[in-house]
Coordinates of C-alpha atoms and ligand atoms in Angstrom, one line a residue:
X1 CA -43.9 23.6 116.9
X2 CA -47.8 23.8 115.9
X3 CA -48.7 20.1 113.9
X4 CA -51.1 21.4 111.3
X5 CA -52.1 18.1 110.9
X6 CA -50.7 14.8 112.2
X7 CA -51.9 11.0 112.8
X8 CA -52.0 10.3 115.9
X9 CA -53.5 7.3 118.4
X10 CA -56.0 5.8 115.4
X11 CA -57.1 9.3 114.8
X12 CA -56.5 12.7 112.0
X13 CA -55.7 15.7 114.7
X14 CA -55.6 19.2 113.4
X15 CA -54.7 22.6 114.6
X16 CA -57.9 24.3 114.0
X17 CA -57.0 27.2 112.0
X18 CA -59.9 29.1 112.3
X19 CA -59.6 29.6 116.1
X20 CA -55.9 31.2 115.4
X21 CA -54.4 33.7 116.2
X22 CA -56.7 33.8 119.5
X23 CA -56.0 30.1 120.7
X24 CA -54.2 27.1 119.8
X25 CA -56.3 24.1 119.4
X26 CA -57.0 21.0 118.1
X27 CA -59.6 19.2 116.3
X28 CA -60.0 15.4 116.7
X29 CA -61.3 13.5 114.0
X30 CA -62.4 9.7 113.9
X31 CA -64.0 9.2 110.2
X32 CA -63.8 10.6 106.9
X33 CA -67.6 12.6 107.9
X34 CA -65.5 14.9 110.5
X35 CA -62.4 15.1 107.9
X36 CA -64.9 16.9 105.0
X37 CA -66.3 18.7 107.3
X38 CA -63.3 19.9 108.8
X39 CA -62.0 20.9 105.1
X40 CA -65.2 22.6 104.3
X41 CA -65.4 24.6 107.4
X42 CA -61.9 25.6 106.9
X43 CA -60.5 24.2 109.7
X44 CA -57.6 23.0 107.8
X45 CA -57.2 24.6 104.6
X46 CA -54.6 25.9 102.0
X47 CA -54.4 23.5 98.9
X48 CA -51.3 21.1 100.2
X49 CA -53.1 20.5 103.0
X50 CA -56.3 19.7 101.8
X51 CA -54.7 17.2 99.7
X52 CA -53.0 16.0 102.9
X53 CA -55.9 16.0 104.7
X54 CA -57.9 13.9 102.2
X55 CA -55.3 11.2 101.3
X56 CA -55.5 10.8 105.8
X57 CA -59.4 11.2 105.6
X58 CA -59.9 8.4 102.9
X59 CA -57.8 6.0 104.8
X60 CA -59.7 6.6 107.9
X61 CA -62.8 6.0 106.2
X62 CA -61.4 2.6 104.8
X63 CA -60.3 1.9 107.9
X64 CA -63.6 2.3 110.1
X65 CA -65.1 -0.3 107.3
X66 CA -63.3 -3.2 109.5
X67 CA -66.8 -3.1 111.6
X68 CA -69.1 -3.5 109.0
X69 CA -71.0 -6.7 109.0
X70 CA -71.0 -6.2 104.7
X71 CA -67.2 -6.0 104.7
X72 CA -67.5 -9.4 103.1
X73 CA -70.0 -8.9 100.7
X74 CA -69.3 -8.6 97.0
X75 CA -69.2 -4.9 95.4
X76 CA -69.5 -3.7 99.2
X77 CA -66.0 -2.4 99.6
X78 CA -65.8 -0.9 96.0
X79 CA -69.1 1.0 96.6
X80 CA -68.0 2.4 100.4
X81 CA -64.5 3.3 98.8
X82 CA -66.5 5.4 96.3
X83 CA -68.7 7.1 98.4
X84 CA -65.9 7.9 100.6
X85 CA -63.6 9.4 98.2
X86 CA -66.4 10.9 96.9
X87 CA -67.8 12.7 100.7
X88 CA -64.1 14.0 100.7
X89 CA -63.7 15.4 97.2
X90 CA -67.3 17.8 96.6
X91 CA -65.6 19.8 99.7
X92 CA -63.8 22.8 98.4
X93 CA -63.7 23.0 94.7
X94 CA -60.4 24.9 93.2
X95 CA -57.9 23.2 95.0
X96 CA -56.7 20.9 93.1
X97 CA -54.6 19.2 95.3
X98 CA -57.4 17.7 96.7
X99 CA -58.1 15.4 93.5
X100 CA -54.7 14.6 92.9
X101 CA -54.0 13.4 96.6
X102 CA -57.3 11.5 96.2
X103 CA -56.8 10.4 92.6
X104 CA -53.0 8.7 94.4
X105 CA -54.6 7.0 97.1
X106 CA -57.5 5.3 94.5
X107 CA -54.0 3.8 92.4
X108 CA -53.3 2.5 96.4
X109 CA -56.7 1.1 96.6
X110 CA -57.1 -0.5 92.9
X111 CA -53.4 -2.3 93.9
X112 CA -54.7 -3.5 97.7
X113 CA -58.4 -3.9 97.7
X114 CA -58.4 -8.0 98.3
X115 CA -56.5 -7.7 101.2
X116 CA -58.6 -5.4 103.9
X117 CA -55.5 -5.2 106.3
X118 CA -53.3 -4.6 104.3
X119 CA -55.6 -2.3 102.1
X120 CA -55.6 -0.3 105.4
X121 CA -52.2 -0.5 106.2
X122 CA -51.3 1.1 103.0
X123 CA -53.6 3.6 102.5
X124 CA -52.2 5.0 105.8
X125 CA -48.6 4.6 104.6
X126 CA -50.1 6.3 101.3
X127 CA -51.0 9.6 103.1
X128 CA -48.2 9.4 105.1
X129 CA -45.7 9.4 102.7
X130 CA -47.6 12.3 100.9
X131 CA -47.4 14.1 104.0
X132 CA -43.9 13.9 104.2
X133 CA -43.2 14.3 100.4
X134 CA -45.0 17.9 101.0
X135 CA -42.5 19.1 103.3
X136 CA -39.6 18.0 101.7
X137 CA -41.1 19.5 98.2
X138 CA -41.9 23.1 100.1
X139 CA -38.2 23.2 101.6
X140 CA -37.2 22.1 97.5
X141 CA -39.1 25.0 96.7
X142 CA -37.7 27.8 98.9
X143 CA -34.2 26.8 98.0
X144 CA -35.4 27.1 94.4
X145 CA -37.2 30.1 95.0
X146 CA -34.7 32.1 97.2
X147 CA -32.6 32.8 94.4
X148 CA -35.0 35.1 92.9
X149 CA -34.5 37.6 96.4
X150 CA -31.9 39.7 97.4
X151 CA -30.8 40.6 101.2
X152 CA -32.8 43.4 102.1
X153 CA -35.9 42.9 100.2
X154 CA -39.3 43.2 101.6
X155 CA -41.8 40.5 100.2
X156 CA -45.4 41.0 99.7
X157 CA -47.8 38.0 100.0
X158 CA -51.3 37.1 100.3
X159 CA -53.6 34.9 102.0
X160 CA -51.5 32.3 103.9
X161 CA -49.2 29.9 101.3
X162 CA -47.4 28.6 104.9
X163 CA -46.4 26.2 107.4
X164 CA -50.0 26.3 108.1
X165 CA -51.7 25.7 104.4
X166 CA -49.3 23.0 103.7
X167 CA -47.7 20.1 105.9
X168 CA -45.0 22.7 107.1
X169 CA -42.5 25.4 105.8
X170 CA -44.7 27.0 103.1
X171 CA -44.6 27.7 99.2
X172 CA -44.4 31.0 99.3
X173 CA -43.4 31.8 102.7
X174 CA -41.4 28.6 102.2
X175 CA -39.4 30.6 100.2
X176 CA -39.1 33.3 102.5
X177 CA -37.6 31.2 105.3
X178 CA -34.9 29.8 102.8
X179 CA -34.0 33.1 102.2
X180 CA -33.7 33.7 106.0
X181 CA -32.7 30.2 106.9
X182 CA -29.2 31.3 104.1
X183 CA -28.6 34.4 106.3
X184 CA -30.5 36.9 104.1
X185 CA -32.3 39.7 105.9
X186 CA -35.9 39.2 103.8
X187 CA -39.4 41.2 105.4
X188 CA -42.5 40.5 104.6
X189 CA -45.9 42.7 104.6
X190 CA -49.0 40.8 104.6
X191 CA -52.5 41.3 103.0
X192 CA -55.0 40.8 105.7
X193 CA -57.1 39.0 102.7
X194 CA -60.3 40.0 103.4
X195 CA -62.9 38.3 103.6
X196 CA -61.5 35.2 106.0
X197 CA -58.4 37.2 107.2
X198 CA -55.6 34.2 106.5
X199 CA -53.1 37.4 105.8
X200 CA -53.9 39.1 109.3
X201 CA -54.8 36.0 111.3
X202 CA -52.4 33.3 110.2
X203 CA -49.5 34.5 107.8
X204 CA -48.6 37.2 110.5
X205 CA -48.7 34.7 113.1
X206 CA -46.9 31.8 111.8
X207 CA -43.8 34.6 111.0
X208 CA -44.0 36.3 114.3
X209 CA -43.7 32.4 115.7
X210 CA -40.6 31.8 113.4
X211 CA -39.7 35.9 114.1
X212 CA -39.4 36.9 110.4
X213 CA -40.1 40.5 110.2
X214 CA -43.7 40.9 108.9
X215 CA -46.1 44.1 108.7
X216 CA -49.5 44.0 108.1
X217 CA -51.8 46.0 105.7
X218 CA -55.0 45.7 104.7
X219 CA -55.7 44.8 100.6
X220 CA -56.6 48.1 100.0
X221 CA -53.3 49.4 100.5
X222 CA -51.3 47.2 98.1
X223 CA -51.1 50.2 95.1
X224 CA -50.1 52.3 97.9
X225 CA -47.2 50.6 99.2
X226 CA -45.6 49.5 95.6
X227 CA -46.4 52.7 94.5
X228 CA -44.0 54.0 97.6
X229 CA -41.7 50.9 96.7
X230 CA -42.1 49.3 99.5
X231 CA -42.2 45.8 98.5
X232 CA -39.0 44.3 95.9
X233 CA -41.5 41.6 95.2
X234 CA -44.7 39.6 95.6
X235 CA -44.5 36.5 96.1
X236 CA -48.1 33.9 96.2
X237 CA -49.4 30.4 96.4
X238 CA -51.7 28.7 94.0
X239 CA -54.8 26.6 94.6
X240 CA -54.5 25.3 91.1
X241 CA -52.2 26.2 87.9
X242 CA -54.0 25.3 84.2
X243 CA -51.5 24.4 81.6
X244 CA -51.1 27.7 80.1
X245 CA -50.0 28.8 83.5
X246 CA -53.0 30.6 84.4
X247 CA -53.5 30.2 88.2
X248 CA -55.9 30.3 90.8
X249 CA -55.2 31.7 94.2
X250 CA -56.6 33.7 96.9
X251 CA -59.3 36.1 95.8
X252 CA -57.1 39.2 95.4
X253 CA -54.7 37.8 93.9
X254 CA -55.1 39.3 90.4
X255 CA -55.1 42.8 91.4
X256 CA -52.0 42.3 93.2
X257 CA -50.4 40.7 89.7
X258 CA -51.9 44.2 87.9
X259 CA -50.7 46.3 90.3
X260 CA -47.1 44.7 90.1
X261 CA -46.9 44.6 86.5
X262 CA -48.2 48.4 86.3
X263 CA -45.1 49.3 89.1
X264 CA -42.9 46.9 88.1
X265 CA -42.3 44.4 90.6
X266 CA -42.0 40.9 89.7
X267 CA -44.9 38.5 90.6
X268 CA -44.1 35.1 91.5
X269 CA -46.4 32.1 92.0
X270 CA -44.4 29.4 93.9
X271 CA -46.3 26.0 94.0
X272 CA -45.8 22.2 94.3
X273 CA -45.9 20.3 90.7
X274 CA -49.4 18.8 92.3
X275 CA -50.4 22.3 91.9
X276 CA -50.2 21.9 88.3
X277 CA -53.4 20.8 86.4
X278 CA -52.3 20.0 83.0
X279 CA -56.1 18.8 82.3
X280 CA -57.7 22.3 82.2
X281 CA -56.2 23.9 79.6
X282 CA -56.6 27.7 80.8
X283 CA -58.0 29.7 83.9
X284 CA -61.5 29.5 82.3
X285 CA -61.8 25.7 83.3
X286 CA -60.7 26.5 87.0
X287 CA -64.1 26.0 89.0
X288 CA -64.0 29.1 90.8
X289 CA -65.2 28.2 95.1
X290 CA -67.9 30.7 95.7
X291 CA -68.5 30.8 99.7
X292 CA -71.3 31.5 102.6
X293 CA -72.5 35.6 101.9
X294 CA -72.3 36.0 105.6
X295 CA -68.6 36.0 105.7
X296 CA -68.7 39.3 103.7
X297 CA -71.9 41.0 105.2
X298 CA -69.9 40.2 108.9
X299 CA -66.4 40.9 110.0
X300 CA -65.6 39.1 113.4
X301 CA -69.0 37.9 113.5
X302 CA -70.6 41.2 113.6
X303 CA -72.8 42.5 111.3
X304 CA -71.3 45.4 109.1
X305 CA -74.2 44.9 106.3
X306 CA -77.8 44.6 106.6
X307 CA -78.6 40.5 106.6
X308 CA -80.7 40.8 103.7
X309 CA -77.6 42.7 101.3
X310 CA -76.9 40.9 98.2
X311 CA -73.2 39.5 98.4
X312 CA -71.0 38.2 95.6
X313 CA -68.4 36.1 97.5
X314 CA -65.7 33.9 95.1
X315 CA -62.8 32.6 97.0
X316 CA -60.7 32.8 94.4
X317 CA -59.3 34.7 91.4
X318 CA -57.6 33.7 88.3
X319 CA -54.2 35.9 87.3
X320 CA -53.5 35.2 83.8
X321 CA -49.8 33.7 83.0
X322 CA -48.8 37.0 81.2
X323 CA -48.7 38.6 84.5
X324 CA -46.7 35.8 86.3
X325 CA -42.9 36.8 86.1
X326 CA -41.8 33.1 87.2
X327 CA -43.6 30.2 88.7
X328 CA -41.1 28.4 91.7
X329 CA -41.9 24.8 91.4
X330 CA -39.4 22.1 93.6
X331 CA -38.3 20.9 90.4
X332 CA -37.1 24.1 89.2
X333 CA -38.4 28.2 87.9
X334 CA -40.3 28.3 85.7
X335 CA -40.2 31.1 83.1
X336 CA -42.4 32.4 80.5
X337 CA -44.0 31.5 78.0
X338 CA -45.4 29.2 81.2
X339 CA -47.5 27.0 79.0
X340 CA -44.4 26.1 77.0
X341 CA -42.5 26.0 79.8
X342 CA -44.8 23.5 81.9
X343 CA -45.2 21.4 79.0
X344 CA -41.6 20.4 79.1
X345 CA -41.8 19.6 83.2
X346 CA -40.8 16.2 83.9
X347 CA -42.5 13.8 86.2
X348 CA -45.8 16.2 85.1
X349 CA -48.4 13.3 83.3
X350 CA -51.7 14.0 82.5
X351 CA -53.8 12.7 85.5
X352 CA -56.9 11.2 85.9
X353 CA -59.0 11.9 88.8
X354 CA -62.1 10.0 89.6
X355 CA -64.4 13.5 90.7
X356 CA -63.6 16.4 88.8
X357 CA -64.6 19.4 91.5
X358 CA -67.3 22.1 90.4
X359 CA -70.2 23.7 92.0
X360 CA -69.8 25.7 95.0
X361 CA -72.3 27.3 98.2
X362 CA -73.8 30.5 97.9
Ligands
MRU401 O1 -59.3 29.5 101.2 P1 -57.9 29.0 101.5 O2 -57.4 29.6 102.8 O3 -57.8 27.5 101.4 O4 -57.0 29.6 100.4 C1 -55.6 29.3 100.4 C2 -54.8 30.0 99.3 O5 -55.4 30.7 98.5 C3 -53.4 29.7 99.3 O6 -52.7 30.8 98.7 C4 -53.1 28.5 98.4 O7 -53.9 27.4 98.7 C5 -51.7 28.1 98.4 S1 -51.2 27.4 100.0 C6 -49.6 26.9 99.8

């Protein structure tokens, strides 16, 4: 219904999500410059998809190499697959889908690189198959995660962890439309998740499109409406899960978690297994995205604080695993003790990956 991202004529479209709910369009991209750019401006966005939308960019940069007179020369190709992988990966820091989608297609590259067509035939197939792999993990992960809901419960989520942050269904609003998908009647009430709105502008619109039940407040109002018992649960994504099972999501995230635990309501995290980054050993290690000031001194692109205010403006939070009640992976739930219990997750190696992220824009 809307391709969030898709390969198409030679070429990476996307639905550029920053234009939504207001209009529906789509962003052309013909090298791995436009891809980065696109990730850092947030025109895609949502930790799957970045990782999608790197594995596709690094394959297009390989594959606009064909026209280089060096293409021949010794070290060339090495070097240009470096600085490619590397253009894509210093884009958005927490996500660490991005690594892990880029660390998969340099194993594609180390296998390939003597062969330039086939080195760009494969690459392609590489991101590809990790496109599709996504959408069968997120449907893995609803059925998983749909057990944990009852009919009649009203779901409370944050940010957008959807059809639109991932290559289609959703983690967890995946598990949402299991729930409805099995003929339970589930709700949902969405955080408009201030500052960049993905609550109010794209989790509200990708339900109304799929005509899940959804009501909108605005972050504020989360005590309030547990405190009424309005929601039966809260359900989020994650950017990035350290081994103890501390995770990174959405900044607003945490206070959600405390305010659950204090009216107890379960808090779930439901997340791919390339969510998982078994190399940082706690939420401390997480590199924390710190973004433009302007998109808190402005709301709709008018000014609601004087240019000159002084603006602290991290993307993202880290809830600690004690306040996790289960993590819904497509392999299976996860319960606490997390570490312990993410330690024992098969097909879950340590992983390399050649640019660790850090840094961030002010
Ligand atoms: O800044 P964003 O919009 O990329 O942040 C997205 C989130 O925080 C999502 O909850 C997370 O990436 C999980 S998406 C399945």
């Amino acid at each position: 219904m809307y391709p969030v991202i898709e390969w198409k004529d030679h070429a990476l479209v996307m639905l550029d999500q920053r234009r939504l709910p207001g209009e529906k369009k789509f962003v052309v991209h013909r090298d791995h410059h436009d891809v980065a750019r696109s990730i850092r401006d947030m025109v895609i966005r949502g930790a799957p998809a970045i990782g999608i939308a790197a594995a596709y960019g690094i394959a297009l940069g390989v594959s606009r190499l064909e026209a280089s007179p060096d293409l021949g020369r010794p070290g060339f190709l090495e070097k240009a697959f470096r600085d490619i992988v590397s253009t894509i990966t210093t884009t958005r820091p927490t996500a660490v889908n991005l690594f892990w989608a880029a660390a998969r297609i340099e194993a594609v590259f180390a296998q390939s690189r003597n062969d330039f067509p086939r080195l760009c035939r494969e690459l392609l197939a590489a991101a590809q198959s990790l496109d599709r792999e996504d959408y069968e993990v997120n449907r893995a992960i609803g059925r998983n995660g749909r057990k944990l809901l009852k009919s009649g419960d009203t779901v409370l989520t944050h940010c957008n962890a959807g059809a639109l942050a991932t290559a289609g269904y959703g983690t967890a609003l995946g598990v949402v439309r299991a729930a409805v998908e099995n003929g339970m009647k589930v709700s949902v009430i969405a955080g408009e998740t201030r500052p960049y709105l993905q609550g109010a502008r794209l989790t509200v619109w990708e339900l109304q499109e799929d005509g899940i039940p959804v009501t909108l407040i605005t972050d504020s109002m989360a005590g309030y409406v547990m405190k009424r018992k309005m929601a039966q649960a809260v359900i989020v994504g994650a950017d990035r899960v350290a081994a103890n099972g501390d995770t990174a999501n959405k900044i607003g995230t945490y206070s959600l978690a405390v305010l659950a635990r204090h009216h107890g309501i379960p808090f779930f995290v439901a997340a791919p297994l390339s969510t998982i980054d078994p190399a940082t050993a706690d939420g401390d290690g997480i590199p924390i995205e710190e973004r433009d000031g302007d998109e808190v001194r402005m709301f709709m692109g008018r000014a609601t604080a004087r240019p000159q205010t002084a603006v602290y403006n991290p993307a993202f939070d880290v809830t600690p695993a004690a306040l996790i009640s289960a993590l819904i992976t497509e392999e299976r739930i996860l319960y606490p003790p997390l570490g312990k219990a993410i330690a024992a997750l098969r097909g879950l190696r340590r992983r390399s990956t050649s640019a660790r992220p850090g840094g961030g824009r002010s």
